[in-house]
PDB file of C-alpha atoms in Angstrom:
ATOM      1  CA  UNK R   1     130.960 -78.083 -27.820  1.00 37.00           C
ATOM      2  CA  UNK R   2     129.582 -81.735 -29.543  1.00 38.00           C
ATOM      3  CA  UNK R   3     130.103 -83.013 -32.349  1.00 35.00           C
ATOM      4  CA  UNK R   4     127.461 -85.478 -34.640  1.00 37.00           C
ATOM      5  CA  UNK R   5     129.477 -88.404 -33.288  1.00 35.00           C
ATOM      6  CA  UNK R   6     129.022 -87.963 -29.422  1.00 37.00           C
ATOM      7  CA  UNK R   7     126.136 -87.741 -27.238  1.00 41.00           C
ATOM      8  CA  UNK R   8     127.810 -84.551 -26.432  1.00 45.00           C
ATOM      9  CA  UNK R   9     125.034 -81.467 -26.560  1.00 51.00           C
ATOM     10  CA  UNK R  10     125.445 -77.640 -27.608  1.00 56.00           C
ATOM     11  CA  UNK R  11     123.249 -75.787 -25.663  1.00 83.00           C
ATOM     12  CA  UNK R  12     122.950 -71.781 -25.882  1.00 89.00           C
ATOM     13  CA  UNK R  13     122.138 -69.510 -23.072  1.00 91.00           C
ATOM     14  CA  UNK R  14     119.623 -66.325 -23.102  1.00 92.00           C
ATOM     15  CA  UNK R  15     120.120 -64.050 -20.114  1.00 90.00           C
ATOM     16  CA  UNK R  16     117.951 -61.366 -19.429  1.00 90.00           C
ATOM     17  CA  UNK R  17     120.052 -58.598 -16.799  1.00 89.00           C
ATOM     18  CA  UNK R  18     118.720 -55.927 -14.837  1.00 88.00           C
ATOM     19  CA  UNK R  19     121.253 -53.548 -13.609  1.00 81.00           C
ATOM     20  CA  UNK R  20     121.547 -51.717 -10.571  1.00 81.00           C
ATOM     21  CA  UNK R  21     123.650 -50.114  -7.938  1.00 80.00           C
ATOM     22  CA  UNK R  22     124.980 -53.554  -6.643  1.00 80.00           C
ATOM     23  CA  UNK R  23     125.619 -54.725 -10.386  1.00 80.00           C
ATOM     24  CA  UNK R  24     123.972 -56.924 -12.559  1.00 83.00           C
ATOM     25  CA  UNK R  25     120.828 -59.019 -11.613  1.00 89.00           C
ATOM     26  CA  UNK R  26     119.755 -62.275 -13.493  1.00 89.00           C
ATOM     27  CA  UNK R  27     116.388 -61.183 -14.554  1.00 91.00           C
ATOM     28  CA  UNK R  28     115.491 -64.442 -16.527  1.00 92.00           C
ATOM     29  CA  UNK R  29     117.339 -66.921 -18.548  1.00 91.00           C
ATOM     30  CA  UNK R  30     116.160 -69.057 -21.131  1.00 93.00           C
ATOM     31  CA  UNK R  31     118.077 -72.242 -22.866  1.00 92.00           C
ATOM     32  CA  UNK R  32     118.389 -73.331 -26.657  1.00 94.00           C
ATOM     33  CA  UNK R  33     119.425 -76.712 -27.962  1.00 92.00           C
ATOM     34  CA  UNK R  34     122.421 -74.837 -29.888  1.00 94.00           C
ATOM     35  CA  UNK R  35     124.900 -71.699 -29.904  1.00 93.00           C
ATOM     36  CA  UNK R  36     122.854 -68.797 -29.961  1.00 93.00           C
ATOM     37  CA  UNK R  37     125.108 -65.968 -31.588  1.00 95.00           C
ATOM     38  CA  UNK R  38     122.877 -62.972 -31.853  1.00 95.00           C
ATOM     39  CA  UNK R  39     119.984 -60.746 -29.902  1.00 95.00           C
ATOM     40  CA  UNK R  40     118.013 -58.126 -30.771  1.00 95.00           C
ATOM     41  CA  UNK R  41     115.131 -56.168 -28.840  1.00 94.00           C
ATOM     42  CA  UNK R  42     111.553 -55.929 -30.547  1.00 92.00           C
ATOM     43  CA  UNK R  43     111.459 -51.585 -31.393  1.00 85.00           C
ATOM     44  CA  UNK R  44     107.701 -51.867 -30.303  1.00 85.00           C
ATOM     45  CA  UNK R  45     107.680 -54.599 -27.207  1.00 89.00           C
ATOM     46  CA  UNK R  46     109.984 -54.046 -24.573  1.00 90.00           C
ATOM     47  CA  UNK R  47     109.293 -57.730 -23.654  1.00 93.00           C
ATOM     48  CA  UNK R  48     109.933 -58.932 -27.116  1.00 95.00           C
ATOM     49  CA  UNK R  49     113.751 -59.961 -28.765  1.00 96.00           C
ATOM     50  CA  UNK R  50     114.732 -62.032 -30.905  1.00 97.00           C
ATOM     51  CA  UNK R  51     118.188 -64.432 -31.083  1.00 97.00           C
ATOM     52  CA  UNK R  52     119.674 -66.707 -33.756  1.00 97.00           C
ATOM     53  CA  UNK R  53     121.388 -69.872 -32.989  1.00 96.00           C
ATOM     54  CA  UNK R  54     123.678 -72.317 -34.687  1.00 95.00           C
ATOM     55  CA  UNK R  55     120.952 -74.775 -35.778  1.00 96.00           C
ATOM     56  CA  UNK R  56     119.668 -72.133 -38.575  1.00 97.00           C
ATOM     57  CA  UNK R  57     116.614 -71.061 -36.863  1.00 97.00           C
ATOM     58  CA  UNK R  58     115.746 -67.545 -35.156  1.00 97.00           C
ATOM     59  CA  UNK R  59     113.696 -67.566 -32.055  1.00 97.00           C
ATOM     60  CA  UNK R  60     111.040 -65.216 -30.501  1.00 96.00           C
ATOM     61  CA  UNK R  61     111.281 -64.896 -26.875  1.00 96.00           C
ATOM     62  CA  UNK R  62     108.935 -62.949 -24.525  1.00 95.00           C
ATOM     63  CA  UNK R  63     111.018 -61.751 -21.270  1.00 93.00           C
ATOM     64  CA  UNK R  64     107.521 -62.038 -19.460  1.00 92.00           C
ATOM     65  CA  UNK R  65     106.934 -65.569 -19.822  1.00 90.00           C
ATOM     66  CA  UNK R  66     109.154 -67.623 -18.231  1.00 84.00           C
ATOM     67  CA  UNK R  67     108.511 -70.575 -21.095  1.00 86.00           C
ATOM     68  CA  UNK R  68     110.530 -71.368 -24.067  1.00 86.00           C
ATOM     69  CA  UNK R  69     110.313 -69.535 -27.350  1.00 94.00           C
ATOM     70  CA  UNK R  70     107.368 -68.391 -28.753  1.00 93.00           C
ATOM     71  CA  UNK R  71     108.061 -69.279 -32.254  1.00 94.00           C
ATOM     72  CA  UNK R  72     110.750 -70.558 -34.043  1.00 96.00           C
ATOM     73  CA  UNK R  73     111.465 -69.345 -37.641  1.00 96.00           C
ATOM     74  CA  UNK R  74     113.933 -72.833 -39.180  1.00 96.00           C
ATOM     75  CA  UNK R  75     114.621 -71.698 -42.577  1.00 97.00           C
ATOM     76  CA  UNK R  76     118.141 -71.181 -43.048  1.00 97.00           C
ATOM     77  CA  UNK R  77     120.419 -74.458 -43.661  1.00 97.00           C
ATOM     78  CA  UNK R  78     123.293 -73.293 -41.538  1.00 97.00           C
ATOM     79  CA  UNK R  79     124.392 -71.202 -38.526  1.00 96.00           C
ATOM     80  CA  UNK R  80     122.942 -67.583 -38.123  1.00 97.00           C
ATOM     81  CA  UNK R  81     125.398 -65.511 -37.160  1.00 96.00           C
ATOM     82  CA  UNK R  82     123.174 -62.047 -37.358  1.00 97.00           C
ATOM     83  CA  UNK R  83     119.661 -60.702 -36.356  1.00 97.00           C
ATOM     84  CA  UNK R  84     118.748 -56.867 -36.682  1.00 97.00           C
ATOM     85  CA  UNK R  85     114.958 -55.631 -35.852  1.00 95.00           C
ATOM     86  CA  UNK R  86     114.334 -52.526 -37.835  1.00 93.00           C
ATOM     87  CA  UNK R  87     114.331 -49.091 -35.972  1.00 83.00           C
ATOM     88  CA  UNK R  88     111.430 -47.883 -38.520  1.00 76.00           C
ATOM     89  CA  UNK R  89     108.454 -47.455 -36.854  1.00 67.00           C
ATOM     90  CA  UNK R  90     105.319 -48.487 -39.219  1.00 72.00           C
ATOM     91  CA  UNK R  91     107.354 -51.171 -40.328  1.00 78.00           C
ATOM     92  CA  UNK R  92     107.793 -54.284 -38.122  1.00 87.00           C
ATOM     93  CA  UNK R  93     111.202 -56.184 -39.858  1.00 94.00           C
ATOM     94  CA  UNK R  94     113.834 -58.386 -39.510  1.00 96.00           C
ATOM     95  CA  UNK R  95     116.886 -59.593 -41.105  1.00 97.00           C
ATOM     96  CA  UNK R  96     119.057 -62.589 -40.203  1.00 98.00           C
ATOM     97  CA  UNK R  97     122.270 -63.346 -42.375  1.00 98.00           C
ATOM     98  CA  UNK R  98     123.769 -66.947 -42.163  1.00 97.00           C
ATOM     99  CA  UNK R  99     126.761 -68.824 -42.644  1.00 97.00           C
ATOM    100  CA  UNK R 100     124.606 -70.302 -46.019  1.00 97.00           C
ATOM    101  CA  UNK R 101     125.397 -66.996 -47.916  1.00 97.00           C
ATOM    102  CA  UNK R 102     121.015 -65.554 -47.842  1.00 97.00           C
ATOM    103  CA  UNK R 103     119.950 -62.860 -46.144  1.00 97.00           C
ATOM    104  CA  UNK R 104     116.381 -63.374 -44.921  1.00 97.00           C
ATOM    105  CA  UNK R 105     113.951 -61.281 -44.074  1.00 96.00           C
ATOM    106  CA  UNK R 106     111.146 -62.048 -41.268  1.00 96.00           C
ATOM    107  CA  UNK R 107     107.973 -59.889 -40.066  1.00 94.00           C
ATOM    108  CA  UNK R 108     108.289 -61.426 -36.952  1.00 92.00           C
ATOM    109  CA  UNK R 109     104.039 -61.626 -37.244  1.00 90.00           C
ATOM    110  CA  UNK R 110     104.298 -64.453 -39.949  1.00 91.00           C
ATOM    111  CA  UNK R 111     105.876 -67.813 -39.830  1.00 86.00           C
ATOM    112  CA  UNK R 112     107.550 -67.814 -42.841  1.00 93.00           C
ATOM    113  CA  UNK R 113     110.197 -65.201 -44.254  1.00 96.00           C
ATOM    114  CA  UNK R 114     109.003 -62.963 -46.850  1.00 95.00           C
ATOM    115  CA  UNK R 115     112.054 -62.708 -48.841  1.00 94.00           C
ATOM    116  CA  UNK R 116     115.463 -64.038 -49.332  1.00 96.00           C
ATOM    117  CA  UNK R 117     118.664 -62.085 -50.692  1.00 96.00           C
ATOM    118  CA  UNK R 118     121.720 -63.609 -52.708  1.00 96.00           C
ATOM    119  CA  UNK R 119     124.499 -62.461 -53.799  1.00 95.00           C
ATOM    120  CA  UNK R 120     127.511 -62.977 -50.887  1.00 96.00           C
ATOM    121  CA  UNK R 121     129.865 -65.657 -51.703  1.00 96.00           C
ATOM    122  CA  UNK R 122     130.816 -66.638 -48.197  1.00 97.00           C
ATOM    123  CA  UNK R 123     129.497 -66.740 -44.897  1.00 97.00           C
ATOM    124  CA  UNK R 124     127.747 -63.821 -43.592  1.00 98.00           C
ATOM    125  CA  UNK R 125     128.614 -62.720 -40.331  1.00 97.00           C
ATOM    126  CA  UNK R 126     126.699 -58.958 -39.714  1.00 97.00           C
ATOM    127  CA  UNK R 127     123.340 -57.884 -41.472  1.00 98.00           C
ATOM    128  CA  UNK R 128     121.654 -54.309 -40.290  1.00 97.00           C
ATOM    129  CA  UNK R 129     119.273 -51.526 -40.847  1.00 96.00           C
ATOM    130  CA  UNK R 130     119.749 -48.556 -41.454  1.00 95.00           C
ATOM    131  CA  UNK R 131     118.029 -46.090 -38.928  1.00 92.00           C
ATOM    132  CA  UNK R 132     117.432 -43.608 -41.408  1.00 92.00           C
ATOM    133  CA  UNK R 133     116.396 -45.173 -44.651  1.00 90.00           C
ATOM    134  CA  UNK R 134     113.076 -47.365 -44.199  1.00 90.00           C
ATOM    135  CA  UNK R 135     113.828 -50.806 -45.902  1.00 91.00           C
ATOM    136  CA  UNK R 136     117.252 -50.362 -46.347  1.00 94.00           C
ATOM    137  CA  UNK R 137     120.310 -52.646 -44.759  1.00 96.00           C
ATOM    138  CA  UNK R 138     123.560 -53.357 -44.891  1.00 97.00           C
ATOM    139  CA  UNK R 139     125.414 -56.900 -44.702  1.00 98.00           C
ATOM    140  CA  UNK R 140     128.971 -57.795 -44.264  1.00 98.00           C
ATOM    141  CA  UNK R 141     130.716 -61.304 -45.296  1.00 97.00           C
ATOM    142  CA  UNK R 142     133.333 -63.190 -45.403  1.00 97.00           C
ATOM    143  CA  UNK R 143     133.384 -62.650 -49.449  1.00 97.00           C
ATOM    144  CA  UNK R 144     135.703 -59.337 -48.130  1.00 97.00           C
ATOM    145  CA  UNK R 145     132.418 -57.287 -49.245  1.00 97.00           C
ATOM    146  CA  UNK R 146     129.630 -54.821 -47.634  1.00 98.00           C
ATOM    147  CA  UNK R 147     126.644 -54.464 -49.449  1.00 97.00           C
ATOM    148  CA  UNK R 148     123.594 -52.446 -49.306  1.00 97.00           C
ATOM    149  CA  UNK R 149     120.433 -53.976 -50.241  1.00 96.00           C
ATOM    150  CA  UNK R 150     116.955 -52.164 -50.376  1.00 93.00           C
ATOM    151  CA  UNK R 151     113.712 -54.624 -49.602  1.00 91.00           C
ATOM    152  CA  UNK R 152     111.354 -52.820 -51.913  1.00 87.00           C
ATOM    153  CA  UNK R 153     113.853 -53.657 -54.631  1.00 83.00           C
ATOM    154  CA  UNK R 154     114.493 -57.095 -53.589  1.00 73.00           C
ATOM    155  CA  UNK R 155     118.029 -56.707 -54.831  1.00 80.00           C
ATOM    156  CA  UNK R 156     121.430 -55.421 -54.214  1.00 85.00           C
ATOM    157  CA  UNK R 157     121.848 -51.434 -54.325  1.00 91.00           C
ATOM    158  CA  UNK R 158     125.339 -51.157 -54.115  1.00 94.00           C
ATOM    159  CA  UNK R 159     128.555 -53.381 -53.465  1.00 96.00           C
ATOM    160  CA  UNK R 160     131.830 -52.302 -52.013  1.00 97.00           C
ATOM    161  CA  UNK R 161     134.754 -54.043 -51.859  1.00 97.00           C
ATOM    162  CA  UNK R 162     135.725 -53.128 -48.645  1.00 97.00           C
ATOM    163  CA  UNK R 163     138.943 -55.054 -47.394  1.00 97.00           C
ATOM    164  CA  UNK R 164     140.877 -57.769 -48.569  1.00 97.00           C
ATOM    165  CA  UNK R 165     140.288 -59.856 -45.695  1.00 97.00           C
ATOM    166  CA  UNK R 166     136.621 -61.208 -43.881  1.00 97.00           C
ATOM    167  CA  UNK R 167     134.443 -58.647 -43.011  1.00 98.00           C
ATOM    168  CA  UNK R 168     133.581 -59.396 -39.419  1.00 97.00           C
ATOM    169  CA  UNK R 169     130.800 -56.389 -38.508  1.00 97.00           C
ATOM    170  CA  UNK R 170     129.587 -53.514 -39.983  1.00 98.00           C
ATOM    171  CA  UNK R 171     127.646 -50.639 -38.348  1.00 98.00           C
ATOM    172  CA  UNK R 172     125.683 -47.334 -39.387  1.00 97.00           C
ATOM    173  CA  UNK R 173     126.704 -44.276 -38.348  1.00 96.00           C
ATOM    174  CA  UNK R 174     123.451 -42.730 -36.216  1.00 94.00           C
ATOM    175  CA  UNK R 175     124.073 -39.286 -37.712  1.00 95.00           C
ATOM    176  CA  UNK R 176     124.547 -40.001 -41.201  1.00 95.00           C
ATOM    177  CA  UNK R 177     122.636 -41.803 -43.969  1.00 94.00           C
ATOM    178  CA  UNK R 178     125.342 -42.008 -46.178  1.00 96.00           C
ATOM    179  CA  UNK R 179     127.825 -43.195 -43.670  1.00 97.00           C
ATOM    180  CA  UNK R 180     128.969 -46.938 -42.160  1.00 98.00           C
ATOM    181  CA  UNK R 181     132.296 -48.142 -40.708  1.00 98.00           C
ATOM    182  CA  UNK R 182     133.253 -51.919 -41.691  1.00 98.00           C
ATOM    183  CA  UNK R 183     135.413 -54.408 -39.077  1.00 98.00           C
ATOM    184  CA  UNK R 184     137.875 -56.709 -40.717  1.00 98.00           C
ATOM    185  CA  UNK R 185     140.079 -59.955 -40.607  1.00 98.00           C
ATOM    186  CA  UNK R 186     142.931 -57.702 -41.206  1.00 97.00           C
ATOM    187  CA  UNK R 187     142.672 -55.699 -38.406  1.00 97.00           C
ATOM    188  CA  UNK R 188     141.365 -52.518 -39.583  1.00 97.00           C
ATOM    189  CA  UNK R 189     138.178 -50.178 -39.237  1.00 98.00           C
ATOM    190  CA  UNK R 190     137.415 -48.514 -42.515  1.00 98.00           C
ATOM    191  CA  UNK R 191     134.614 -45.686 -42.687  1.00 98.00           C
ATOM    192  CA  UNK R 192     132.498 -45.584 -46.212  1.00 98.00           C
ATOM    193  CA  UNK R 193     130.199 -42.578 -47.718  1.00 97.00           C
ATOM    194  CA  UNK R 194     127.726 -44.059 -50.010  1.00 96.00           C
ATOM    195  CA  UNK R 195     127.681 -41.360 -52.377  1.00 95.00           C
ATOM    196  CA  UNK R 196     131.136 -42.370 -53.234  1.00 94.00           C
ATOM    197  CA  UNK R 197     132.845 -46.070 -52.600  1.00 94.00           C
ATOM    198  CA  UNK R 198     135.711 -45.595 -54.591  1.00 94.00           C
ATOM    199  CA  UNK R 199     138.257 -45.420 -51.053  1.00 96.00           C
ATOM    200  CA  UNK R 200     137.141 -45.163 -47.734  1.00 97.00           C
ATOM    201  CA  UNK R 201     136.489 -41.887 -46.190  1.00 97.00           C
ATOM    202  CA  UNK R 202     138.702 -42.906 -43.034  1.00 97.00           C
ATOM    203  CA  UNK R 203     140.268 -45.800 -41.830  1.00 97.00           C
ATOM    204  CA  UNK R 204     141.418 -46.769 -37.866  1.00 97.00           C
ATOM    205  CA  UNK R 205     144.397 -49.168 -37.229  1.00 96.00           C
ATOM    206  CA  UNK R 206     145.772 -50.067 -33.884  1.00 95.00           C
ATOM    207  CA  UNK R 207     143.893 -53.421 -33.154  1.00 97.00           C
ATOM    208  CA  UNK R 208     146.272 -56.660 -33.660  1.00 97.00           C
ATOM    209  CA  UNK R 209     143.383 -59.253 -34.315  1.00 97.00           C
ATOM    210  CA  UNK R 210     140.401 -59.508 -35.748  1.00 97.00           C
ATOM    211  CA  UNK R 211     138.297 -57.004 -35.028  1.00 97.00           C
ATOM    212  CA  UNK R 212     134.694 -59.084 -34.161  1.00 97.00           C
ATOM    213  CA  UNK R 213     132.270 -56.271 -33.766  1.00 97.00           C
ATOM    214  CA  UNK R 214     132.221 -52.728 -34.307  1.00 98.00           C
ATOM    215  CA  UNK R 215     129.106 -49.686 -33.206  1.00 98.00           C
ATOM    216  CA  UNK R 216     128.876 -46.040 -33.506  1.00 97.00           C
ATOM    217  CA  UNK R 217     128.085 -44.146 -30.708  1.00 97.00           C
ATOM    218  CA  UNK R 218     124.570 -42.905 -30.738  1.00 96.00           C
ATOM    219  CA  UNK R 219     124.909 -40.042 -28.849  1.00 95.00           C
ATOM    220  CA  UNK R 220     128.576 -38.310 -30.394  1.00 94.00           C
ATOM    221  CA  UNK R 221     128.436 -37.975 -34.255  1.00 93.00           C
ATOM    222  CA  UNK R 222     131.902 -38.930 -35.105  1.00 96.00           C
ATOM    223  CA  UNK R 223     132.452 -41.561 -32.182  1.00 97.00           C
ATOM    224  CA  UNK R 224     132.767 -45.346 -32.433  1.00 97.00           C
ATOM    225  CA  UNK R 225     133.792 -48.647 -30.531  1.00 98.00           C
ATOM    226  CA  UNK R 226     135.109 -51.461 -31.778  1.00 97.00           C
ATOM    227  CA  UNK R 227     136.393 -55.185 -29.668  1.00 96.00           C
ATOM    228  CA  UNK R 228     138.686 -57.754 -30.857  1.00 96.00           C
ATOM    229  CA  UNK R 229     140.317 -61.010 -31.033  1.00 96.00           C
ATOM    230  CA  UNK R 230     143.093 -59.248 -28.860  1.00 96.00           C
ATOM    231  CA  UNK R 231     141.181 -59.408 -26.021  1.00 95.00           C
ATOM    232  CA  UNK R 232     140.691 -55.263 -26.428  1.00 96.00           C
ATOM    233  CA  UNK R 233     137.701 -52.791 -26.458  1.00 97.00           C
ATOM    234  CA  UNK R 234     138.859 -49.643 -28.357  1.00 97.00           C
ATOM    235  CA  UNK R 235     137.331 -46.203 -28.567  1.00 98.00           C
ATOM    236  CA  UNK R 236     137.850 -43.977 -31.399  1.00 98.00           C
ATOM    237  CA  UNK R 237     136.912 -40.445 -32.655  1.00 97.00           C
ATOM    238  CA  UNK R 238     137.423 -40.746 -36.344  1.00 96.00           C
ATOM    239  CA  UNK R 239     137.046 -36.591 -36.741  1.00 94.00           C
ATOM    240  CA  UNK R 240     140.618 -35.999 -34.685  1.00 93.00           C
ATOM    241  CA  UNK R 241     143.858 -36.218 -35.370  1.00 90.00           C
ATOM    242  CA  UNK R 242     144.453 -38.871 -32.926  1.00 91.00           C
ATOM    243  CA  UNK R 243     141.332 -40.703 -34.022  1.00 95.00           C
ATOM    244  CA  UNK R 244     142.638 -43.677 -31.003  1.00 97.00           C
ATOM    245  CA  UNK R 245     140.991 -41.828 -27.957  1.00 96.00           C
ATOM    246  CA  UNK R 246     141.209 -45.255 -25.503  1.00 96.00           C
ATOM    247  CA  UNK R 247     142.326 -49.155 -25.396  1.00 96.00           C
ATOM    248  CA  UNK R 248     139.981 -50.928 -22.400  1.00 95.00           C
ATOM    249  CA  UNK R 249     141.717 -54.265 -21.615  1.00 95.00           C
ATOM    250  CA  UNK R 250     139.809 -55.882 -19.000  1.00 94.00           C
ATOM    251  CA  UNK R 251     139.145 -59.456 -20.957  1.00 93.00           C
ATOM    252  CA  UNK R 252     141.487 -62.356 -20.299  1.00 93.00           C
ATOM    253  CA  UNK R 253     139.753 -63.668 -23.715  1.00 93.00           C
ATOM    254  CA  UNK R 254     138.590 -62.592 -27.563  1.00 94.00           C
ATOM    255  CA  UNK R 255     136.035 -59.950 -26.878  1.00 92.00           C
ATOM    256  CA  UNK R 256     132.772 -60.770 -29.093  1.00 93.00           C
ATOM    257  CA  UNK R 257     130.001 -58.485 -28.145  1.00 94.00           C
ATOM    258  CA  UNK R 258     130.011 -54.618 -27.789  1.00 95.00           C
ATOM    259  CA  UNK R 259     127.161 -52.168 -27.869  1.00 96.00           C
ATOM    260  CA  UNK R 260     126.824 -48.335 -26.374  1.00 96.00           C
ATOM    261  CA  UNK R 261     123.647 -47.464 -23.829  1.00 92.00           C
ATOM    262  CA  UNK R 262     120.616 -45.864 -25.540  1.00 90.00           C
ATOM    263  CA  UNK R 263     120.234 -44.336 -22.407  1.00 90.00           C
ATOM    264  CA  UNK R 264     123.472 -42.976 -21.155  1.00 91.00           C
ATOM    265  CA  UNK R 265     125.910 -41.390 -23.551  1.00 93.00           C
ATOM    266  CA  UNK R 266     128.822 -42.904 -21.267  1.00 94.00           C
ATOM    267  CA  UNK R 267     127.706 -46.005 -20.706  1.00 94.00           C
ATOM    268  CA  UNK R 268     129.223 -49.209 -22.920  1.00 95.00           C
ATOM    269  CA  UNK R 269     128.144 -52.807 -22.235  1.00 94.00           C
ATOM    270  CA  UNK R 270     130.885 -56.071 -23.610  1.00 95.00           C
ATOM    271  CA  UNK R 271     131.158 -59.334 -23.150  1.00 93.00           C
ATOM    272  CA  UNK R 272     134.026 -62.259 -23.959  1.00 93.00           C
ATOM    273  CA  UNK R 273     135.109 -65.734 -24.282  1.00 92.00           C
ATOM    274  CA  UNK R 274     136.162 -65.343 -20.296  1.00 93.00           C
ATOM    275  CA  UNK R 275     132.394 -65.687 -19.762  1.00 90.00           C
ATOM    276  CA  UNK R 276     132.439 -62.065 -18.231  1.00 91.00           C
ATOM    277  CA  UNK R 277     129.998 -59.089 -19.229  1.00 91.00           C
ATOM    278  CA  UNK R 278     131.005 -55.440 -18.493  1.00 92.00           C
ATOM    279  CA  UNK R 279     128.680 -52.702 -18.221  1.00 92.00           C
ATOM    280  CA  UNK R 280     131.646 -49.692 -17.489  1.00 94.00           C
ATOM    281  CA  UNK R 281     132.034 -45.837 -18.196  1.00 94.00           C
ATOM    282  CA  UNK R 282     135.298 -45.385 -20.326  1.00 96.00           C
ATOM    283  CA  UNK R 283     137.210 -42.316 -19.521  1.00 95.00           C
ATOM    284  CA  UNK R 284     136.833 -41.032 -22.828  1.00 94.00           C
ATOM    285  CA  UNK R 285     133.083 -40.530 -22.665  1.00 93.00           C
ATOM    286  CA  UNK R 286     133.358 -39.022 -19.135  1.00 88.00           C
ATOM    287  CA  UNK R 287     135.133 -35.913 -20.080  1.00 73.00           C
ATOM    288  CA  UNK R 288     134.402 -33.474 -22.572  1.00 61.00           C
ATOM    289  CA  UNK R 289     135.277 -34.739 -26.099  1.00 51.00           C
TER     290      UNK R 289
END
């Protein structure tokens, strides 16, 4: 880390992996001049991803190319903590939420974003689309809220009080349009239906900190992840009894990053402050659920 007063750089890392049956191969890397806190892949480029960084500014990246960014998008005034590329084909969008309370959103094809959100009042730290309803996403902030925000309205749909602590991550369910699970401060996973925000249609405790990032499964209905400031990956099954179905513990740090395979329905992928990434089968997907 630097600070303003030091010669003292921040410098953020980009690493393209290729796995295969001796582990993970550095495809490419790429460097920023700052943190970068957030990826996601282009839905129409294979080649194509974007990342946000602590200097408020997205950047375009093509895996092919060995050279820097492509383009840099520097309209935010602090950190962005989120980027989400929308899973609607037809529609080429993305949405980046900051630590300066807007939500923006980029076609990726212009320099300049074509809208900007308020309405959060704190830091935002997740912002995605929902892969049902074209131009339609959710964000999550530190103001303890989730809201739902449709582009063609350029506004705020809904607003849900969620927990009475910062809202860490959000996710939607990949079987449901009505349905997204929240990740809090106060340790807890709590499950919404749209068509009625009154209470929370389920809600998961056993993590001890801050839960940093939670994803549904996209291949079981009812199945989610979730990894924490206590160093633990959790699986859960929010349809059973015993919604806990495994704890993974093999960081020695917070765990920050967690998302499920598109192409394997066992396969998870994490990564930590230890400086370690895990691609691993958990038990729990390798037997019948």
């Amino acid at each position: 880390s630097g600070s303003r007063s030091s010669s003292v750089v921040c410098c953020g890392t980009l690493l393209i992996l290729d796995p295969d049956e001796s582990g993970l191969r550095l495809f490419r890397s790429f460097d920023w001049n700052d943190g970068l806190f957030d990826v996601t892949w282009s839905e129409n480029n294979e080649h194509v991803l974007i990342t946000c960084s602590g200097d408020g500014s997205l950047q375009l990246w093509d895996t092919a190319k060995a050279a820097g960014p492509l383009q840099v998008y520097k309209e935010h005034t602090q950190e962005v903590y989120s980027v989400d590329w929308s899973q609607t084909r037809g529609e080429q969008l993305v949405v980046s939420g900051s630590w300066d309370q807007t939500v923006k959103l980029w076609d990726p094809t212009v320099g300049k974003s074509l809208c900007t959100f308020r309405g959060h009042e704190s830091i935002i730290y997740s912002t995605i689309w929902s892969p049902h309803i074209p131009g339609c996403f959710a964000s999550a902030s530190g103001d303890q809220t989730l809201r739902i925000w449709d582009v063609k309205a350029a506004g705020v749909r809904i607003v849900i009080p969620a927990h009475q602590a910062e809202i860490l991550s959000c996710d939607w369910c990949k079987y449901s349009e009505n349905l997204l699970v929240t990740g809090a401060v106060d340790c807890s996973l709590r499950g919404w239906d749209l068509r009625n925000v009154r209470q929370p249609v389920f809600e998961l405790l056993g993590h001890t900190y801050a839960i940093r990032r939670v994803k549904f499964s996209p291949f079981h209905a009812s199945v989610l992840a979730s990894c924490s400031y206590d160093f633990t990956v959790r699986f859960w099954n929010f349809s059973k009894p015993d919604f806990l179905l495994e704890t993974v513990e093999h960081h020695t740090e917070f765990t920050c990053g967690l998302d499920f395979s598109l192409q394997s329905p066992t396969q998870v992928a994490d990564c930590s402050w230890d400086e370690t990434i895990n691609i691993y089968d958990p038990a729990c997907l390798t037997v019948p659920a």
